[in-house]
C-alpha positions as YAML, in Angstrom:
chain: A
units: angstrom
residues:
- id: 1
  name: MET
  ca: [-21.66, 74.30, -15.48]
- id: 2
  name: GLU
  ca: [-20.02, 73.29, -12.24]
- id: 3
  name: GLN
  ca: [-22.91, 70.87, -11.56]
- id: 4
  name: SER
  ca: [-22.38, 69.11, -14.75]
- id: 5
  name: ILE
  ca: [-18.75, 68.71, -14.08]
- id: 6
  name: ARG
  ca: [-19.25, 67.19, -10.56]
- id: 7
  name: VAL
  ca: [-20.79, 63.93, -11.77]
- id: 8
  name: GLU
  ca: [-20.57, 60.93, -9.64]
- id: 9
  name: HIS
  ca: [-18.92, 57.77, -11.14]
- id: 10
  name: ASN
  ca: [-22.30, 55.81, -11.35]
- id: 11
  name: ASP
  ca: [-23.93, 58.88, -13.04]
- id: 12
  name: LEU
  ca: [-21.11, 58.97, -15.51]
- id: 13
  name: GLU
  ca: [-21.95, 55.49, -16.52]
- id: 14
  name: LYS
  ca: [-25.57, 56.59, -17.31]
- id: 15
  name: VAL
  ca: [-24.34, 59.31, -19.40]
- id: 16
  name: ILE
  ca: [-21.76, 57.41, -21.35]
- id: 17
  name: ASN
  ca: [-23.78, 54.23, -22.00]
- id: 18
  name: PRO
  ca: [-27.38, 54.42, -20.64]
- id: 19
  name: PHE
  ca: [-28.25, 51.04, -22.46]
- id: 20
  name: LEU
  ca: [-25.60, 49.03, -20.57]
- id: 21
  name: TYR
  ca: [-26.69, 50.66, -17.35]
- id: 22
  name: PHE
  ca: [-30.27, 49.58, -18.09]
- id: 23
  name: VAL
  ca: [-29.25, 46.01, -18.86]
- id: 24
  name: ALA
  ca: [-27.28, 45.86, -15.57]
- id: 25
  name: PHE
  ca: [-30.15, 47.29, -13.50]
- id: 26
  name: ILE
  ca: [-32.69, 44.77, -14.92]
- id: 27
  name: SER
  ca: [-30.25, 41.95, -14.46]
- id: 28
  name: ARG
  ca: [-29.75, 42.95, -10.82]
- id: 29
  name: ILE
  ca: [-33.54, 43.06, -10.25]
- id: 30
  name: CYS
  ca: [-34.01, 39.62, -11.82]
- id: 31
  name: PHE
  ca: [-31.24, 38.20, -9.73]
- id: 32
  name: ASN
  ca: [-32.55, 39.49, -6.52]
- id: 33
  name: HIS
  ca: [-36.04, 38.31, -7.37]
- id: 34
  name: HIS
  ca: [-34.68, 34.80, -8.23]
- id: 35
  name: LYS
  ca: [-32.95, 34.69, -4.82]
- id: 36
  name: LEU
  ca: [-36.21, 35.60, -3.13]
- id: 37
  name: LEU
  ca: [-38.15, 32.94, -5.12]
- id: 38
  name: CYS
  ca: [-35.60, 30.31, -4.26]
- id: 39
  name: TYR
  ca: [-35.70, 31.20, -0.57]
- id: 40
  name: LYS
  ca: [-39.51, 31.06, -0.45]
- id: 41
  name: LYS
  ca: [-39.59, 27.81, -2.36]
- id: 42
  name: VAL
  ca: [-36.69, 25.97, -0.53]
- id: 43
  name: LYS
  ca: [-39.05, 23.74, 1.31]
- id: 44
  name: ARG
  ca: [-40.58, 22.40, -1.93]
- id: 45
  name: VAL
  ca: [-37.12, 22.04, -3.69]
- id: 46
  name: ASP
  ca: [-35.85, 20.34, -0.67]
- id: 47
  name: MET
  ca: [-37.86, 17.14, -1.22]
- id: 48
  name: ASN
  ca: [-36.36, 16.59, -4.70]
- id: 49
  name: ASN
  ca: [-32.82, 18.10, -4.81]
- id: 50
  name: TYR
  ca: [-31.65, 18.35, -1.22]
- id: 51
  name: PHE
  ca: [-30.80, 15.89, 1.50]
- id: 52
  name: THR
  ca: [-30.78, 16.12, 5.28]
- id: 53
  name: ILE
  ca: [-27.65, 15.19, 7.01]
- id: 54
  name: LYS
  ca: [-29.06, 11.74, 7.92]
- id: 55
  name: GLN
  ca: [-30.10, 11.14, 4.39]
- id: 56
  name: ALA
  ca: [-26.72, 12.29, 2.99]
- id: 57
  name: ALA
  ca: [-24.79, 10.14, 5.54]
- id: 58
  name: GLU
  ca: [-26.78, 7.07, 4.48]
- id: 59
  name: ILE
  ca: [-26.21, 7.56, 0.80]
- id: 60
  name: VAL
  ca: [-22.45, 7.95, 1.11]
- id: 61
  name: GLU
  ca: [-22.21, 5.38, 3.87]
- id: 62
  name: MET
  ca: [-20.83, 7.72, 6.45]
- id: 63
  name: THR
  ca: [-22.01, 8.66, 9.90]
- id: 64
  name: SER
  ca: [-23.85, 11.99, 10.65]
- id: 65
  name: GLU
  ca: [-21.01, 12.89, 13.06]
- id: 66
  name: THR
  ca: [-18.44, 12.57, 10.19]
- id: 67
  name: LEU
  ca: [-20.44, 14.86, 8.07]
- id: 68
  name: ARG
  ca: [-20.65, 17.40, 11.02]
- id: 69
  name: HIS
  ca: [-16.96, 17.11, 11.56]
- id: 70
  name: TYR
  ca: [-16.28, 17.83, 7.86]
- id: 71
  name: ASP
  ca: [-18.52, 20.87, 8.23]
- id: 72
  name: ARG
  ca: [-16.62, 22.09, 11.33]
- id: 73
  name: ILE
  ca: [-13.23, 21.87, 9.59]
- id: 74
  name: GLY
  ca: [-14.43, 23.47, 6.40]
- id: 75
  name: LEU
  ca: [-13.99, 20.38, 4.29]
- id: 76
  name: VAL
  ca: [-17.61, 19.86, 3.04]
- id: 77
  name: LYS
  ca: [-20.17, 22.32, 4.14]
- id: 78
  name: PRO
  ca: [-23.94, 21.91, 3.51]
- id: 79
  name: CYS
  ca: [-25.10, 24.09, 0.66]
- id: 80
  name: HIS
  ca: [-28.17, 25.38, 2.54]
- id: 81
  name: LYS
  ca: [-29.32, 26.11, 6.12]
- id: 82
  name: ASP
  ca: [-32.99, 26.68, 6.87]
- id: 83
  name: GLU
  ca: [-33.22, 29.87, 8.81]
- id: 84
  name: LEU
  ca: [-36.41, 28.81, 10.66]
- id: 85
  name: SER
  ca: [-35.58, 25.14, 11.57]
- id: 86
  name: GLY
  ca: [-31.80, 25.29, 11.51]
- id: 87
  name: TYR
  ca: [-31.61, 22.18, 9.49]
- id: 88
  name: ARG
  ca: [-28.78, 21.84, 7.09]
- id: 89
  name: TYR
  ca: [-29.12, 20.45, 3.60]
- id: 90
  name: TYR
  ca: [-26.74, 18.81, 1.10]
- id: 91
  name: SER
  ca: [-27.04, 18.84, -2.65]
- id: 92
  name: GLU
  ca: [-25.77, 16.11, -5.14]
- id: 93
  name: GLN
  ca: [-22.67, 18.22, -5.58]
- id: 94
  name: GLU
  ca: [-21.71, 17.81, -1.96]
- id: 95
  name: LEU
  ca: [-22.50, 14.09, -2.04]
- id: 96
  name: VAL
  ca: [-20.04, 13.67, -4.98]
- id: 97
  name: LYS
  ca: [-17.43, 15.55, -2.98]
- id: 98
  name: LEU
  ca: [-18.08, 13.39, 0.05]
- id: 99
  name: GLN
  ca: [-17.51, 10.26, -2.11]
- id: 100
  name: THR
  ca: [-14.40, 11.71, -3.55]
- id: 101
  name: ILE
  ca: [-13.02, 12.28, -0.15]
- id: 102
  name: GLU
  ca: [-13.58, 8.63, 0.76]
- id: 103
  name: LEU
  ca: [-11.59, 7.57, -2.29]
- id: 104
  name: LEU
  ca: [-8.71, 9.92, -1.41]
- id: 105
  name: LYS
  ca: [-8.73, 8.75, 2.21]
- id: 106
  name: ALA
  ca: [-8.40, 5.10, 0.92]
- id: 107
  name: MET
  ca: [-5.05, 6.37, -0.63]
- id: 108
  name: ASP
  ca: [-3.86, 7.28, 2.94]
- id: 109
  name: LEU
  ca: [-4.19, 11.06, 2.35]
- id: 110
  name: THR
  ca: [-4.94, 13.10, 5.42]
- id: 111
  name: LEU
  ca: [-8.00, 15.35, 5.61]
- id: 112
  name: MET
  ca: [-5.91, 18.41, 5.41]
- id: 113
  name: ASP
  ca: [-4.29, 17.16, 2.16]
- id: 114
  name: ILE
  ca: [-7.67, 16.40, 0.72]
- id: 115
  name: LYS
  ca: [-8.92, 19.87, 1.70]
- id: 116
  name: ASP
  ca: [-5.96, 21.43, -0.18]
- id: 117
  name: ILE
  ca: [-6.61, 19.53, -3.33]
- id: 118
  name: LEU
  ca: [-10.35, 20.22, -3.24]
- id: 119
  name: GLN
  ca: [-9.57, 23.99, -2.99]
- id: 120
  name: GLN
  ca: [-6.73, 23.86, -5.56]
- id: 121
  name: ASN
  ca: [-7.29, 25.99, -8.67]
- id: 122
  name: ASP
  ca: [-4.11, 25.13, -10.50]
- id: 123
  name: LEU
  ca: [-4.96, 22.13, -12.64]
- id: 124
  name: SER
  ca: [-1.33, 21.15, -13.10]
- id: 125
  name: LYS
  ca: [-0.87, 20.85, -9.46]
- id: 126
  name: VAL
  ca: [-4.06, 18.90, -9.02]
- id: 127
  name: ILE
  ca: [-2.77, 16.39, -11.69]
- id: 128
  name: GLU
  ca: [0.58, 16.02, -9.93]
- id: 129
  name: PHE
  ca: [-1.11, 15.53, -6.57]
- id: 130
  name: LEU
  ca: [-3.39, 12.81, -7.87]
- id: 131
  name: LYS
  ca: [-0.42, 11.08, -9.65]
- id: 132
  name: GLN
  ca: [1.34, 10.86, -6.26]
- id: 133
  name: ALA
  ca: [-1.90, 9.60, -4.69]
- id: 134
  name: GLU
  ca: [-2.08, 6.96, -7.41]
- id: 135
  name: LYS
  ca: [1.44, 5.85, -6.65]
- id: 136
  name: ARG
  ca: [0.73, 5.58, -2.95]
- id: 137
  name: ALA
  ca: [-2.38, 3.48, -3.77]
- id: 138
  name: ASP
  ca: [-0.22, 1.09, -6.01]
- id: 139
  name: ASP
  ca: [2.35, 0.80, -3.09]
- id: 140
  name: LYS
  ca: [-0.56, 0.08, -0.74]
- id: 141
  name: ILE
  ca: [-1.90, -2.62, -3.20]
- id: 142
  name: ALA
  ca: [1.49, -4.22, -3.44]
- id: 143
  name: ARG
  ca: [1.85, -4.38, 0.37]
- id: 144
  name: LEU
  ca: [-1.59, -5.86, 0.75]
- id: 145
  name: GLN
  ca: [-0.88, -8.45, -1.99]
- id: 146
  name: TYR
  ca: [2.40, -9.42, -0.15]
- id: 147
  name: ALA
  ca: [0.53, -9.73, 3.08]
- id: 148
  name: LYS
  ca: [-2.11, -11.78, 1.39]
- id: 149
  name: SER
  ca: [0.55, -14.26, 0.09]
- id: 150
  name: LYS
  ca: [1.88, -14.69, 3.57]
- id: 151
  name: ILE
  ca: [-1.57, -15.27, 5.04]
- id: 152
  name: LYS
  ca: [-2.33, -17.81, 2.23]
- id: 153
  name: ARG
  ca: [0.95, -19.62, 2.81]
- id: 154
  name: ALA
  ca: [0.10, -19.83, 6.59]
- id: 155
  name: TYR
  ca: [-3.37, -21.19, 6.24]
- id: 156
  name: LEU
  ca: [-2.29, -23.77, 3.54]
- id: 157
  name: HIS
  ca: [0.31, -24.97, 6.04]
- id: 158
  name: TYR
  ca: [-2.25, -25.27, 8.83]
- id: 159
  name: GLU
  ca: [-4.71, -26.94, 6.58]
- id: 160
  name: ASN
  ca: [-2.06, -29.57, 5.68]
- id: 161
  name: LYS
  ca: [-1.23, -29.99, 9.40]
- id: 162
  name: PHE
  ca: [-4.98, -30.41, 10.14]
- id: 163
  name: HIS
  ca: [-5.69, -33.05, 7.43]
- id: 164
  name: ASN
  ca: [-2.39, -34.95, 7.50]
- id: 165
  name: GLY
  ca: [-1.05, -34.50, 10.87]
- id: 166
  name: TYR
  ca: [2.22, -32.99, 11.68]
- id: 167
  name: SER
  ca: [5.45, -34.81, 12.69]
- id: 168
  name: GLN
  ca: [8.56, -33.01, 13.97]
- id: 169
  name: SER
  ca: [10.59, -36.22, 13.87]
- id: 170
  name: GLU
  ca: [13.95, -36.16, 12.04]
- id: 171
  name: ASN
  ca: [13.47, -37.43, 8.53]
- id: 172
  name: TYR
  ca: [16.70, -37.57, 6.48]
- id: 173
  name: PHE
  ca: [16.51, -37.70, 2.73]
- id: 174
  name: VAL
  ca: [18.59, -36.87, -0.38]
- id: 175
  name: ARG
  ca: [17.52, -34.23, -2.92]
- id: 176
  name: ASN
  ca: [19.02, -33.45, -6.28]
- id: 177
  name: ILE
  ca: [18.96, -29.70, -6.64]
- id: 178
  name: GLU
  ca: [19.84, -27.50, -9.62]
- id: 179
  name: GLU
  ca: [22.57, -24.86, -9.47]
- id: 180
  name: ARG
  ca: [21.40, -21.81, -7.58]
- id: 181
  name: VAL
  ca: [22.89, -18.27, -7.50]
- id: 182
  name: ILE
  ca: [22.41, -16.54, -4.24]
- id: 183
  name: MET
  ca: [23.07, -13.09, -2.83]
- id: 184
  name: LEU
  ca: [24.38, -13.01, 0.73]
- id: 185
  name: SER
  ca: [23.24, -10.27, 3.12]
- id: 186
  name: ASN
  ca: [25.98, -7.94, 4.24]
- id: 187
  name: LYS
  ca: [24.63, -7.78, 7.84]
- id: 188
  name: MET
  ca: [21.69, -10.05, 8.57]
- id: 189
  name: GLU
  ca: [22.65, -13.33, 10.22]
- id: 190
  name: SER
  ca: [19.52, -14.90, 11.47]
- id: 191
  name: PRO
  ca: [15.67, -14.57, 10.69]
- id: 192
  name: THR
  ca: [13.48, -12.37, 12.73]
- id: 193
  name: LEU
  ca: [9.93, -11.17, 12.26]
- id: 194
  name: LYS
  ca: [11.04, -7.82, 11.15]
- id: 195
  name: ASN
  ca: [13.49, -8.93, 8.47]
- id: 196
  name: LEU
  ca: [11.35, -11.76, 7.11]
- id: 197
  name: TRP
  ca: [8.27, -9.51, 6.67]
- id: 198
  name: ASP
  ca: [9.83, -7.45, 3.88]
- id: 199
  name: TYR
  ca: [12.66, -9.79, 3.13]
- id: 200
  name: HIS
  ca: [13.83, -8.75, -0.45]
- id: 201
  name: ARG
  ca: [13.86, -5.10, 0.31]
- id: 202
  name: HIS
  ca: [17.18, -5.51, 2.20]
- id: 203
  name: PHE
  ca: [18.79, -7.19, -0.85]
- id: 204
  name: TYR
  ca: [17.65, -4.52, -3.25]
- id: 205
  name: GLN
  ca: [19.14, -1.98, -0.94]
- id: 206
  name: GLN
  ca: [22.52, -3.78, -1.35]
- id: 207
  name: ILE
  ca: [22.29, -3.26, -5.19]
- id: 208
  name: GLU
  ca: [22.86, 0.06, -7.05]
- id: 209
  name: THR
  ca: [19.47, 1.49, -8.07]
- id: 210
  name: SER
  ca: [20.24, 1.36, -11.73]
- id: 211
  name: LEU
  ca: [20.63, -2.47, -11.41]
- id: 212
  name: HIS
  ca: [17.27, -3.14, -9.56]
- id: 213
  name: SER
  ca: [15.38, -3.97, -12.82]
- id: 214
  name: GLN
  ca: [18.06, -6.70, -13.60]
- id: 215
  name: PHE
  ca: [17.45, -8.69, -10.42]
- id: 216
  name: LEU
  ca: [14.47, -10.85, -9.42]
- id: 217
  name: PHE
  ca: [14.50, -12.84, -6.21]
- id: 218
  name: GLU
  ca: [12.72, -16.11, -5.38]
- id: 219
  name: ASP
  ca: [10.09, -15.94, -2.64]
- id: 220
  name: MET
  ca: [12.12, -17.69, 0.00]
- id: 221
  name: ALA
  ca: [14.82, -17.00, 2.60]
- id: 222
  name: GLY
  ca: [17.76, -19.03, 3.86]
- id: 223
  name: MET
  ca: [20.97, -19.05, 5.96]
- id: 224
  name: PHE
  ca: [24.39, -19.86, 4.46]
- id: 225
  name: THR
  ca: [27.11, -20.90, 6.84]
- id: 226
  name: THR
  ca: [30.76, -21.43, 6.05]
- id: 227
  name: GLU
  ca: [33.85, -21.14, 8.27]
- id: 228
  name: GLY
  ca: [31.77, -20.35, 11.23]
- id: 229
  name: ILE
  ca: [30.14, -17.25, 9.66]
- id: 230
  name: THR
  ca: [26.39, -17.26, 8.89]
- id: 231
  name: ARG
  ca: [24.52, -14.84, 6.63]
- id: 232
  name: LEU
  ca: [21.02, -14.88, 5.34]
- id: 233
  name: PHE
  ca: [20.61, -15.20, 1.55]
- id: 234
  name: ALA
  ca: [18.13, -14.69, -1.24]
- id: 235
  name: VAL
  ca: [18.06, -16.93, -4.37]
- id: 236
  name: CYS
  ca: [18.39, -14.93, -7.54]
- id: 237
  name: LEU
  ca: [15.89, -15.95, -10.40]
- id: 238
  name: LYS
  ca: [17.28, -13.15, -12.58]
- id: 239
  name: TYR
  ca: [20.66, -11.40, -12.18]
- id: 240
  name: PRO
  ca: [23.35, -9.71, -14.30]
- id: 241
  name: SER
  ca: [27.03, -10.81, -14.43]
- id: 242
  name: LEU
  ca: [28.19, -9.30, -11.15]
- id: 243
  name: GLU
  ca: [30.83, -9.95, -8.56]
- id: 244
  name: GLY
  ca: [29.82, -10.77, -5.11]
- id: 245
  name: LEU
  ca: [27.16, -13.46, -6.03]
- id: 246
  name: THR
  ca: [27.53, -16.97, -4.58]
- id: 247
  name: VAL
  ca: [27.00, -20.14, -6.79]
- id: 248
  name: LEU
  ca: [25.60, -23.24, -5.06]
- id: 249
  name: PRO
  ca: [26.48, -26.23, -7.20]
- id: 250
  name: GLU
  ca: [24.02, -28.59, -8.64]
- id: 251
  name: GLY
  ca: [24.00, -32.13, -7.23]
- id: 252
  name: ASP
  ca: [22.78, -34.20, -4.29]
- id: 253
  name: TYR
  ca: [22.07, -32.54, -0.96]
- id: 254
  name: LEU
  ca: [21.53, -34.51, 2.32]
- id: 255
  name: CYS
  ca: [18.57, -32.86, 3.81]
- id: 256
  name: ALA
  ca: [16.51, -32.87, 7.02]
- id: 257
  name: ASN
  ca: [13.57, -30.82, 8.30]
- id: 258
  name: CYS
  ca: [13.67, -29.16, 11.75]
- id: 259
  name: THR
  ca: [12.38, -26.52, 13.97]
- id: 260
  name: GLU
  ca: [14.10, -23.59, 15.74]
- id: 261
  name: GLU
  ca: [14.25, -25.59, 18.85]
- id: 262
  name: ASN
  ca: [15.91, -28.77, 17.45]
- id: 263
  name: LYS
  ca: [17.83, -27.42, 14.46]
- id: 264
  name: ASN
  ca: [21.31, -27.68, 16.21]
- id: 265
  name: ALA
  ca: [20.69, -31.25, 17.20]
- id: 266
  name: VAL
  ca: [19.56, -32.16, 13.79]
- id: 267
  name: LEU
  ca: [22.46, -30.47, 12.12]
- id: 268
  name: GLN
  ca: [24.92, -32.36, 14.26]
- id: 269
  name: ASN
  ca: [23.28, -35.69, 13.29]
- id: 270
  name: LEU
  ca: [23.13, -34.69, 9.71]
- id: 271
  name: LEU
  ca: [26.87, -33.89, 9.62]
- id: 272
  name: LYS
  ca: [27.65, -37.25, 11.19]
- id: 273
  name: ARG
  ca: [25.49, -39.03, 8.67]
- id: 274
  name: ALA
  ca: [27.29, -37.22, 5.80]
- id: 275
  name: LYS
  ca: [30.69, -38.28, 7.06]
- id: 276
  name: MET
  ca: [29.73, -41.88, 7.89]
- id: 277
  name: GLU
  ca: [27.61, -42.64, 4.78]
- id: 278
  name: TYR
  ca: [29.10, -40.36, 2.13]
- id: 279
  name: ASP
  ca: [32.60, -39.68, 3.50]
- id: 280
  name: VAL
  ca: [31.85, -35.90, 3.17]
- id: 281
  name: CYS
  ca: [32.71, -32.90, 5.30]
- id: 282
  name: PRO
  ca: [30.59, -30.14, 3.69]
- id: 283
  name: GLU
  ca: [32.24, -26.84, 3.07]
- id: 284
  name: PHE
  ca: [28.89, -25.00, 3.75]
- id: 285
  name: VAL
  ca: [25.57, -25.48, 5.44]
- id: 286
  name: LEU
  ca: [22.26, -24.23, 4.14]
- id: 287
  name: HIS
  ca: [19.21, -23.63, 6.29]
- id: 288
  name: ASN
  ca: [16.20, -23.03, 3.96]
- id: 289
  name: ILE
  ca: [13.65, -21.06, 5.94]
- id: 290
  name: ILE
  ca: [10.10, -22.48, 5.48]
- id: 291
  name: VAL
  ca: [7.40, -20.10, 6.70]
- id: 292
  name: THR
  ca: [4.76, -22.18, 8.49]
- id: 293
  name: GLY
  ca: [2.58, -19.44, 9.91]
- id: 294
  name: ILE
  ca: [2.19, -15.76, 10.18]
- id: 295
  name: LEU
  ca: [4.57, -15.62, 13.08]
- id: 296
  name: GLN
  ca: [6.38, -19.03, 12.72]
- id: 297
  name: TRP
  ca: [8.88, -20.71, 10.56]
- id: 298
  name: ASP
  ca: [10.83, -24.03, 10.29]
- id: 299
  name: TYR
  ca: [13.95, -25.09, 8.49]
- id: 300
  name: GLN
  ca: [15.22, -27.56, 5.99]
- id: 301
  name: ILE
  ca: [19.03, -28.21, 6.44]
- id: 302
  name: GLN
  ca: [20.83, -28.98, 3.18]
- id: 303
  name: LEU
  ca: [24.31, -30.46, 2.99]
- id: 304
  name: PHE
  ca: [26.08, -30.78, -0.39]
- id: 305
  name: ILE
  ca: [27.35, -34.31, -0.67]
- id: 306
  name: LYS
  ca: [27.78, -35.01, -4.39]
- id: 307
  name: LYS
  ca: [28.05, -33.25, -7.71]
- id: 308
  name: SER
  ca: [25.76, -34.29, -10.55]
- id: 309
  name: THR
  ca: [27.41, -36.35, -13.15]
- id: 310
  name: CYS
  ca: [26.62, -35.74, -16.88]
...
């Protein structure tokens, strides 16, 4: 009687449900046999479904050393290692993972961030992570498009100089310009490489966040000078009714093109011409900044001399 009471846990399973025990036993045998068969046949399966490090690197357009590095840090490990030769093999599943890593790297994600997302089991966290990655990708695309526009403007300018020649002589002319609404910078006084590169960001920072969508700025920069004070400005293409904006009147403007080196001399001559020929002492001076290269810019000085008549 005592012996029947002292029954081990595994033996108890046999007594309670011998059928389930039998099924489990047969399944275990089949599983072990399957592993043994797979191991013995790995050389044959290798040719069809597995890839060496060199083959995998060529397929995903990476270097073999990159794959070894991913293996060392636990990012992507080969699915099989031959015990005799020591060769490591990748399956199609690892190739897909490697290509996914390249896409995520293009979104400026670190390898550790990528490792976290590949190991993440919480689907909601994965979705949120990918949304953030998508936003970073959109921001990167916007920066590249902005850089592309600057480069295009530069090479068009150089093409024009190459085909038509370039003269820095002072050419005075009158332009009739429509009314413009501008926003003056609260601190920037002169153009620099730094502030011209992402020019409009500064002006959006002066606006309440809730009003950003109501503003749109022209792709240009300029300096506004009055009573001895100079501020950079942006031309508003779209804007709400708001205090603090400056209106430049429609009318005739006496203009001249100049460079950084001769702009002061050109301005003095332009002021004299405005006084002598038009009897005008302008209340303000505009320097429109004309980007002529990736690292260069010139100016067009504009002096208001006459209002348009209806």
